[in-house]
PDB file of C-alpha atoms in Angstrom:
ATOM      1  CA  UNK A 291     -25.002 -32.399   5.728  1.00 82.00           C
ATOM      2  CA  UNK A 292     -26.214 -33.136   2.262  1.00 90.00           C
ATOM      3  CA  UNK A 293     -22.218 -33.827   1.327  1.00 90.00           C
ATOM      4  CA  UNK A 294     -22.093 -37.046   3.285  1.00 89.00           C
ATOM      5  CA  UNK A 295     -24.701 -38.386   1.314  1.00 93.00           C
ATOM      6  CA  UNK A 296     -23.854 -36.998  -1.891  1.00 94.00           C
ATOM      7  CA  UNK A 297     -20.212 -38.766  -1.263  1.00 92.00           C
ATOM      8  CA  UNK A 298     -22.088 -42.542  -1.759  1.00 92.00           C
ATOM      9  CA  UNK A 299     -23.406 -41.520  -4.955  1.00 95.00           C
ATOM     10  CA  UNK A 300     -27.174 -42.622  -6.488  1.00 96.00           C
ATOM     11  CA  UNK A 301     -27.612 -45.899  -6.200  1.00 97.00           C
ATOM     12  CA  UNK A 302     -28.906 -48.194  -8.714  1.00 97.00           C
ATOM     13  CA  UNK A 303     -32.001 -49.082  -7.526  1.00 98.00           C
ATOM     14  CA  UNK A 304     -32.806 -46.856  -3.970  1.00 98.00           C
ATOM     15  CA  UNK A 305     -31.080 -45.920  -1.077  1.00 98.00           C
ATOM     16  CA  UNK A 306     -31.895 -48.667   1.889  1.00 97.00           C
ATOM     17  CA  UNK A 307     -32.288 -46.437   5.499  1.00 98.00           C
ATOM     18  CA  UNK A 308     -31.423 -47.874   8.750  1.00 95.00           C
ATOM     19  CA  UNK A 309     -31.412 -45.911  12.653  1.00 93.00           C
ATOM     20  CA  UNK A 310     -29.043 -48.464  13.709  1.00 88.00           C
ATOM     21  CA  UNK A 311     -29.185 -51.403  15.536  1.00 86.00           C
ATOM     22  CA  UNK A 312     -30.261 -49.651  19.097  1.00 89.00           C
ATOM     23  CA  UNK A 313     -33.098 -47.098  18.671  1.00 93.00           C
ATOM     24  CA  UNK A 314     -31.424 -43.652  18.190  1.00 93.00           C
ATOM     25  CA  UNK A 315     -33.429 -42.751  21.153  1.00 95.00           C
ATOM     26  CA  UNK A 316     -32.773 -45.342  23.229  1.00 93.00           C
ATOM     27  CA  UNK A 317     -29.683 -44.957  22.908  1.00 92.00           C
ATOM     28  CA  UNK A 318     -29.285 -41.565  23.454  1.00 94.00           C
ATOM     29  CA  UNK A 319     -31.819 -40.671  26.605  1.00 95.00           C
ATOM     30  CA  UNK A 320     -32.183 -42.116  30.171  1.00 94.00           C
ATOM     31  CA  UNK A 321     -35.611 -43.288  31.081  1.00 94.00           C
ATOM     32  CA  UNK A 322     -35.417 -40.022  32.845  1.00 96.00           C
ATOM     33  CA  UNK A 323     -35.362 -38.321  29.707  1.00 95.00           C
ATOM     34  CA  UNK A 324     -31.564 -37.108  30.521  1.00 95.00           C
ATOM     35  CA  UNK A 325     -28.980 -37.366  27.569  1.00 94.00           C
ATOM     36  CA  UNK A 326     -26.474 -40.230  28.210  1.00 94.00           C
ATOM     37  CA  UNK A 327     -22.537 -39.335  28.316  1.00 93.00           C
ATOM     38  CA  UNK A 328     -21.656 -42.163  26.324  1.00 92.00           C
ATOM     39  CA  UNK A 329     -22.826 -43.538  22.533  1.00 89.00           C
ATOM     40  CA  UNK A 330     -21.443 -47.613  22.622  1.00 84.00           C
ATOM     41  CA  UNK A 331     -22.557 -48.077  19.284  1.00 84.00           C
ATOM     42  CA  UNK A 332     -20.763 -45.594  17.950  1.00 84.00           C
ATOM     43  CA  UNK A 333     -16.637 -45.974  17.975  1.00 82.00           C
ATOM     44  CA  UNK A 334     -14.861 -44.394  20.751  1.00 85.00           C
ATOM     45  CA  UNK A 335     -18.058 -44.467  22.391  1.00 87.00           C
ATOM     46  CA  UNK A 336     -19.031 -40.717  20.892  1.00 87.00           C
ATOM     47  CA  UNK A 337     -22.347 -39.135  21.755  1.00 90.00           C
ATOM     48  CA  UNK A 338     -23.688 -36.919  18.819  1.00 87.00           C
ATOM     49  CA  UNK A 339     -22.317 -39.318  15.952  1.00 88.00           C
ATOM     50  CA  UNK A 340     -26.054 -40.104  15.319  1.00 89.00           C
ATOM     51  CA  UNK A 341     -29.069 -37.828  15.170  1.00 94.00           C
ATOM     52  CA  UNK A 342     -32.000 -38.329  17.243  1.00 95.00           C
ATOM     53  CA  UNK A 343     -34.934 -40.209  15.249  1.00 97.00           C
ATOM     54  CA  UNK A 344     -32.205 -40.921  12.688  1.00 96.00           C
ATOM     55  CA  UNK A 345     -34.407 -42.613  10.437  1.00 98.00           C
ATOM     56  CA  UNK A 346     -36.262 -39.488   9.411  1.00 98.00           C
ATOM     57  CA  UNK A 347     -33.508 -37.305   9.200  1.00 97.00           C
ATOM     58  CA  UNK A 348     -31.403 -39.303   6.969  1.00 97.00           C
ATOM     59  CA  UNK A 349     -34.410 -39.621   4.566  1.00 98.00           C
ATOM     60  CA  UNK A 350     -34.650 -35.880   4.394  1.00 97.00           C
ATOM     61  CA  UNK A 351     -31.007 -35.432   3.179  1.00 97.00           C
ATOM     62  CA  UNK A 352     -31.283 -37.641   1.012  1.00 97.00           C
ATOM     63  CA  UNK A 353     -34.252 -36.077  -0.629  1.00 96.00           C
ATOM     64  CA  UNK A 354     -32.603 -33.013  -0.395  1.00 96.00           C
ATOM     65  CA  UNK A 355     -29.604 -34.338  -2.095  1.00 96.00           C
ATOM     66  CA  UNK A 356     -31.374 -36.618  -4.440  1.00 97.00           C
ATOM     67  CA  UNK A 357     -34.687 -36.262  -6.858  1.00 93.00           C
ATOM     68  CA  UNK A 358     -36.778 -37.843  -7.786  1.00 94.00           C
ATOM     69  CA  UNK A 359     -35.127 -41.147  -5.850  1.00 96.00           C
ATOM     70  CA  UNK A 360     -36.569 -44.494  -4.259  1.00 98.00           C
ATOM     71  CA  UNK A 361     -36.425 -44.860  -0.743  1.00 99.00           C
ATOM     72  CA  UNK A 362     -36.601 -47.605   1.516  1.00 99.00           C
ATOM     73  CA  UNK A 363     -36.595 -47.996   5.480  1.00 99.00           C
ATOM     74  CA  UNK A 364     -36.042 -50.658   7.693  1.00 98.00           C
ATOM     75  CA  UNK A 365     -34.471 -51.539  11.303  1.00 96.00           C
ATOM     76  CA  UNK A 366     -35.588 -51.796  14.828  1.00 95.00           C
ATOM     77  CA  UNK A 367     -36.284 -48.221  14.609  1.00 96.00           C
ATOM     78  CA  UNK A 368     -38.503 -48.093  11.936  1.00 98.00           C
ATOM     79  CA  UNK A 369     -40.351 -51.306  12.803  1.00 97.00           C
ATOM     80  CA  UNK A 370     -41.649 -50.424  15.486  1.00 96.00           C
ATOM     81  CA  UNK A 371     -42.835 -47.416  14.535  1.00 98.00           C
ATOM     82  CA  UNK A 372     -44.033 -48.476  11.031  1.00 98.00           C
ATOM     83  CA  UNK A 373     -48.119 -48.077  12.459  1.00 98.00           C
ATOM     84  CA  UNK A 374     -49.294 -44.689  15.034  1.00 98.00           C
ATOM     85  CA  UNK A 375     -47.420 -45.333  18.283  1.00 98.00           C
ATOM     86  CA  UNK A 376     -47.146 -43.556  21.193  1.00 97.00           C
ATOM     87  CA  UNK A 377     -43.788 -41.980  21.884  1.00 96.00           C
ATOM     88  CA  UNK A 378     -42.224 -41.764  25.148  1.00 96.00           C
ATOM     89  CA  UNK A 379     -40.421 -38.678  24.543  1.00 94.00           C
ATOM     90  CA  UNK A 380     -43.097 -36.262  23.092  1.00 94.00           C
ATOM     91  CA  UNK A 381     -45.342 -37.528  25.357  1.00 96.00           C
ATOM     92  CA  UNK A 382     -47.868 -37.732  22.214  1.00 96.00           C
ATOM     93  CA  UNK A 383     -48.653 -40.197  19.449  1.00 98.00           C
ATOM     94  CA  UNK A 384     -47.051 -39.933  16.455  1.00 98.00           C
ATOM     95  CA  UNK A 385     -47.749 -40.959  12.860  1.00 98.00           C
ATOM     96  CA  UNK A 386     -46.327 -43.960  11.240  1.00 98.00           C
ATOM     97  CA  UNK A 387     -42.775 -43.560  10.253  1.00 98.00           C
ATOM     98  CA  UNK A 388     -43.114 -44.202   6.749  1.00 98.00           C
ATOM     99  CA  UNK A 389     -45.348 -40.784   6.870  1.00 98.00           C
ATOM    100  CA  UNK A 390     -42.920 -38.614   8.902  1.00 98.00           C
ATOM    101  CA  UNK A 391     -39.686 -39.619   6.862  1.00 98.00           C
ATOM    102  CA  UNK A 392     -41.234 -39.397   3.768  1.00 97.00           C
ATOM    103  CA  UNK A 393     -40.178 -43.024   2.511  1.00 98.00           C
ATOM    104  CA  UNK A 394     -41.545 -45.243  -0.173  1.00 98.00           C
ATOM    105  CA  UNK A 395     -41.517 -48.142   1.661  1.00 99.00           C
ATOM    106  CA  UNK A 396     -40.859 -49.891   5.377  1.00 99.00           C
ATOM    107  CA  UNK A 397     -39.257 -53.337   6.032  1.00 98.00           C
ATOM    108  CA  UNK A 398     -40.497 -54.439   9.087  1.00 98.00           C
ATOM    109  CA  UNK A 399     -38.591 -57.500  11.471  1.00 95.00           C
ATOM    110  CA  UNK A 400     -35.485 -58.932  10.900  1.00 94.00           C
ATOM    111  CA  UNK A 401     -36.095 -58.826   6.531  1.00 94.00           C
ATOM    112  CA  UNK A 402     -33.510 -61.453   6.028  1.00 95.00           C
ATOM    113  CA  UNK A 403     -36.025 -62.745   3.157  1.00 96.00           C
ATOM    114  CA  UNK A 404     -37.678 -58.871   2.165  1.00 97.00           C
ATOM    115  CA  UNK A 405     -34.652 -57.227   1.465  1.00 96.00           C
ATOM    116  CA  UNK A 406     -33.598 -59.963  -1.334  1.00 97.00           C
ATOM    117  CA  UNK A 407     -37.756 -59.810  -2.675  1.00 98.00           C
ATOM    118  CA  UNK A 408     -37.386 -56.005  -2.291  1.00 98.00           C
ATOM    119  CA  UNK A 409     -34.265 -55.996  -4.102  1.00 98.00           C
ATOM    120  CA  UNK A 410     -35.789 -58.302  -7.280  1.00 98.00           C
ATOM    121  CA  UNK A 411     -38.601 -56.118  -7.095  1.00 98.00           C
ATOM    122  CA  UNK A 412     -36.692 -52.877  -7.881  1.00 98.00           C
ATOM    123  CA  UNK A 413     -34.139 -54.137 -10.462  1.00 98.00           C
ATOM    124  CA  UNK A 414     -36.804 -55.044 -11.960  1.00 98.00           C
ATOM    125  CA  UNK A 415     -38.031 -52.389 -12.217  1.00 97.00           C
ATOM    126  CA  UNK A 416     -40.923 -51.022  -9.581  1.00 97.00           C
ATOM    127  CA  UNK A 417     -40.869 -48.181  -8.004  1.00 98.00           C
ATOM    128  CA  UNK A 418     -40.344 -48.783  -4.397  1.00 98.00           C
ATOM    129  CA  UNK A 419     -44.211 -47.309  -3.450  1.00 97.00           C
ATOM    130  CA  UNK A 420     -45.488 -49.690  -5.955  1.00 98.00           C
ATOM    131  CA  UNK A 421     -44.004 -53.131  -3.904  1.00 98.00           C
ATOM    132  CA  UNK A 422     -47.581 -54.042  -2.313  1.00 97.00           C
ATOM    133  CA  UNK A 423     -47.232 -57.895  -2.241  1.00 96.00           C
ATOM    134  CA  UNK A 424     -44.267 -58.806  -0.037  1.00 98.00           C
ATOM    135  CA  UNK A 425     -44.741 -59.969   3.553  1.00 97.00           C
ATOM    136  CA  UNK A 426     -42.958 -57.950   6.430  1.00 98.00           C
ATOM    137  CA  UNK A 427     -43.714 -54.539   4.642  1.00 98.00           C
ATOM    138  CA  UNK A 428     -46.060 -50.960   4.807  1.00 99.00           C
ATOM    139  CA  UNK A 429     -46.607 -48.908   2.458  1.00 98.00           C
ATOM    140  CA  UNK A 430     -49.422 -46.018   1.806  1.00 98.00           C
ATOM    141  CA  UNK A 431     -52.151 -45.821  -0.561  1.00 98.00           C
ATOM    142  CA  UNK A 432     -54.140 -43.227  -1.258  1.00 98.00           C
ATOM    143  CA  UNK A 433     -57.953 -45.384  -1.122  1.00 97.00           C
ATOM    144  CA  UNK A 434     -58.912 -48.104   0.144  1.00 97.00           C
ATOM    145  CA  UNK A 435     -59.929 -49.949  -3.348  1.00 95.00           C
ATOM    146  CA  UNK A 436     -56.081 -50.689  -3.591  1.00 96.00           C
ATOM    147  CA  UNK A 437     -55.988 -52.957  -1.308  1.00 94.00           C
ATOM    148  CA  UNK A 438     -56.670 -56.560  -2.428  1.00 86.00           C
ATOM    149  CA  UNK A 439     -58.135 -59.318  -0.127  1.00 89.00           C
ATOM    150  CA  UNK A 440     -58.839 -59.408   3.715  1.00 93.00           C
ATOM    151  CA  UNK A 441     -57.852 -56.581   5.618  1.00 97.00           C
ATOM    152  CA  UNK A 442     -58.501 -55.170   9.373  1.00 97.00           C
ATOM    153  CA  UNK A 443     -58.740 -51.356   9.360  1.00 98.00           C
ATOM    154  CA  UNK A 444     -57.561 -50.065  12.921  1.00 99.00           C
ATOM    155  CA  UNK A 445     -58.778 -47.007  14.712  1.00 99.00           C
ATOM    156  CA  UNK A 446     -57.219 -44.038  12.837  1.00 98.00           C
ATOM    157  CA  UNK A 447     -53.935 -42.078  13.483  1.00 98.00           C
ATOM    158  CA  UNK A 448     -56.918 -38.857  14.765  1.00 98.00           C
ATOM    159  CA  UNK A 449     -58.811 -41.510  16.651  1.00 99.00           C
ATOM    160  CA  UNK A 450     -55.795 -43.085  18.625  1.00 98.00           C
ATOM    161  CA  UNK A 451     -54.301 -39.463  19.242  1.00 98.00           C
ATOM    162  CA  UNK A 452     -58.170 -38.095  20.837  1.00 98.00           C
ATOM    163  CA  UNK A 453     -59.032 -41.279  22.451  1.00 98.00           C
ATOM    164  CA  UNK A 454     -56.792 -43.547  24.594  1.00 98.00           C
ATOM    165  CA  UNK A 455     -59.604 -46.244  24.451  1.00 98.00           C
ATOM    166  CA  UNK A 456     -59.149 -46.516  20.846  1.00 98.00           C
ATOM    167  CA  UNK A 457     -55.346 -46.880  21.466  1.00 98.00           C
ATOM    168  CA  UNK A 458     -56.053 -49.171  23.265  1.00 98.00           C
ATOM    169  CA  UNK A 459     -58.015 -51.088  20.789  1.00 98.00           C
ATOM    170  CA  UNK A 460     -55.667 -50.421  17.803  1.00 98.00           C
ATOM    171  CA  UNK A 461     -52.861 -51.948  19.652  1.00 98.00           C
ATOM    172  CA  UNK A 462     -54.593 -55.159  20.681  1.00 98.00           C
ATOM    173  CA  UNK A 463     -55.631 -55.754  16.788  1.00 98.00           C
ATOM    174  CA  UNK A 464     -51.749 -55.170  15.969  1.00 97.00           C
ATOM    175  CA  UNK A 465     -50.909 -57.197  18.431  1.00 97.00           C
ATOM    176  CA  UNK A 466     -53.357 -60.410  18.209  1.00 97.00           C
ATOM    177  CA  UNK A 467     -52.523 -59.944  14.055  1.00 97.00           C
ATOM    178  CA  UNK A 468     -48.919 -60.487  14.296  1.00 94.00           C
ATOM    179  CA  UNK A 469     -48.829 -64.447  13.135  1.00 95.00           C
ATOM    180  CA  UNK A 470     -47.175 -65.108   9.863  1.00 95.00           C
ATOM    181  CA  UNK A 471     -50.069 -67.452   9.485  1.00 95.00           C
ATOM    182  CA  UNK A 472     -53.159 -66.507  10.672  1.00 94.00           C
ATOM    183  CA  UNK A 473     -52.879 -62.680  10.665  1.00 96.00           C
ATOM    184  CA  UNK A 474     -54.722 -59.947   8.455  1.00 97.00           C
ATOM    185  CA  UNK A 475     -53.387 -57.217   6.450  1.00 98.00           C
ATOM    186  CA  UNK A 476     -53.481 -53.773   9.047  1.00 98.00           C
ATOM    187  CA  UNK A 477     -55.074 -50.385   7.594  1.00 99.00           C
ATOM    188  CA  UNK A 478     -54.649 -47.413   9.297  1.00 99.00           C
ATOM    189  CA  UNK A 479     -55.661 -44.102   8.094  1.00 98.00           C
ATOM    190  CA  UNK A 480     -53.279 -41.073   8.590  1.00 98.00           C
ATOM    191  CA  UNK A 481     -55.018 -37.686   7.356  1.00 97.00           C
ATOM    192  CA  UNK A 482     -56.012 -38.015   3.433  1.00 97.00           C
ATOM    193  CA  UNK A 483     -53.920 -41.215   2.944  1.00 98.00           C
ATOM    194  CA  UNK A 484     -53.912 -45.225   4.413  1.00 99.00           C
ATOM    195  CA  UNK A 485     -51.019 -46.941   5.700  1.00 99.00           C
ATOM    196  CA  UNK A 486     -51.019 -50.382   4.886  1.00 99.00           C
ATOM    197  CA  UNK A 487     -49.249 -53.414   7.379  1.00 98.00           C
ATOM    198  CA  UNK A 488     -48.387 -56.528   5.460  1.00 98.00           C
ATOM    199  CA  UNK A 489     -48.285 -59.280   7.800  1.00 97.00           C
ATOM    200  CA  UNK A 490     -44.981 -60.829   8.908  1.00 97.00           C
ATOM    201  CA  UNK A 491     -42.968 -62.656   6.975  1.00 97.00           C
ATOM    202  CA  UNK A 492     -42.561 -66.457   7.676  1.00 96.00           C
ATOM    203  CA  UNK A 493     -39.754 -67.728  10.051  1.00 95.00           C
ATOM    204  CA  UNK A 494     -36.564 -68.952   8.948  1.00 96.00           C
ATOM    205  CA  UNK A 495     -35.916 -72.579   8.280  1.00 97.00           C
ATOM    206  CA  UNK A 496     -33.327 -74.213  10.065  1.00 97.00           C
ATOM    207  CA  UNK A 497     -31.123 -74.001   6.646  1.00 97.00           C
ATOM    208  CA  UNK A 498     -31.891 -70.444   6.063  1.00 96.00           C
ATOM    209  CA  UNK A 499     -31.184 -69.305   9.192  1.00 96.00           C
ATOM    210  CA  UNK A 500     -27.390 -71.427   9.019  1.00 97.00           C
ATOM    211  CA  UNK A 501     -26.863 -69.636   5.886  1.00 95.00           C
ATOM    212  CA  UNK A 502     -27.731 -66.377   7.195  1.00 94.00           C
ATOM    213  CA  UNK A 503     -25.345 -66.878  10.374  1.00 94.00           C
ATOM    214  CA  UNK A 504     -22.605 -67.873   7.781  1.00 96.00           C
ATOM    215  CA  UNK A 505     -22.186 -64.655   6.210  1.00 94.00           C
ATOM    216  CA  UNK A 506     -18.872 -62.903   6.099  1.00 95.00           C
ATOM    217  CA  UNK A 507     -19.759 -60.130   8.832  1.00 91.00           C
ATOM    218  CA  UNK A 508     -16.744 -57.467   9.878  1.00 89.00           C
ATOM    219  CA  UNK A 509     -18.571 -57.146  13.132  1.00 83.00           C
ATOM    220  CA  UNK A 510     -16.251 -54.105  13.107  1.00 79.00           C
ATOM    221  CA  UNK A 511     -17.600 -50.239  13.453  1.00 72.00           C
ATOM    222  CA  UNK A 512     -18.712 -48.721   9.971  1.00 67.00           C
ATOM    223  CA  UNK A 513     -16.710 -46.287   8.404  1.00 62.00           C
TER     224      UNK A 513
END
């Protein structure tokens, strides 16, 4: 309900959305499409603790809860959804995430470096749909004039859902455009509006990654 979320309170600069670290879905149906009995990322191994597609309906609470208020999404379950993708359980292609839950803004990969640029960005001061320069992020704009540089546009979110051949197509540009070094900016356009794939972010250096790894993690259940 819209309690639990009122209970955290507004945050100072937006309220950060994860699914978890298994896909909600995953997670919760057999490749049979049969719900499991058991939930072992959630304590006591509870089934239920977590909605299905729990990105998008924590993001509507907390609109409902919340006005005017900056949201940001991230995760496995967000990633890779953050572009049209086919979904296993509809049976249908869906829009990008950042569409369906309404966010401001998607983190895409692990974000070890976007969540601290994200972070500077909003204290100081954008507005979460505003961060359009960060690697490892999507966002949607309303024309293509705001994009800046080299782009690819893919087949749109219509075209891939009518035509498997131009699923087809979309998904080998994603996937031959996911180098932090060679790859292009990804448009796709979703009804009246673009959604906009920065490419990755760069790998971690050796350092980085030790510092990341020697962080004070619980590793325990959260409350």
């Amino acid at each position: 309900s819209t309690d639990d979320f009122m209970k955290l309170g507004r945050p100072r600069l937006a309220f950060l959305v994860n699914g978890g670290n298994m896909d909600p879905m995953v997670n919760h149906y057999t490749v049979s499409k049969r719900r499991r009995e058991k939930d072992l990322y959630t304590a006591g191994g509870k089934m239920g603790a977590r909605p299905d597609r729990a990105t998008i309906v924590y993001c509507n609470k907390i609109k409902e809860a919340y006005k005017n208020i900056d949201i940001v999404i991230g995760g496995l379950e967000a990633s890779l959804r953050r572009l049209a993708h086919y979904d296993y359980w509809d049976n249908n292609v869906r829009n990008s995430m950042l569409i369906d839950s309404g966010a401001d803004l998607l983190i895409y990969g692990m974000s070890e470096k976007q969540i601290v640029e994200v972070a500077n960005a909003l204290n100081d001061g954008f507005e979460a749909k505003y961060i359009r320069h960060i690697n490892g992020t999507t966002y949607t704009i309303d024309s293509l004039d705001e994009i800046y540089g080299d782009y690819k546009l893919l087949p749109s979110r219509d075209e891939v859902t009518k035509d498997k051949m131009k699923y087809a197509e979309a998904f080998k540009i994603q996937y031959e455009e996911q180098d932090p070094v060679r790859g292009k900016v990804l448009v796709q356009k979703h009804g009246d509006r673009y959604v906009v794939c920065n490419t990755p972010e760069m790998p971690l250096t050796r350092e980085e990654l030790d510092k990341v790894y020697a962080l004070p993690y619980t590793k325990e259940c959260h409350p």
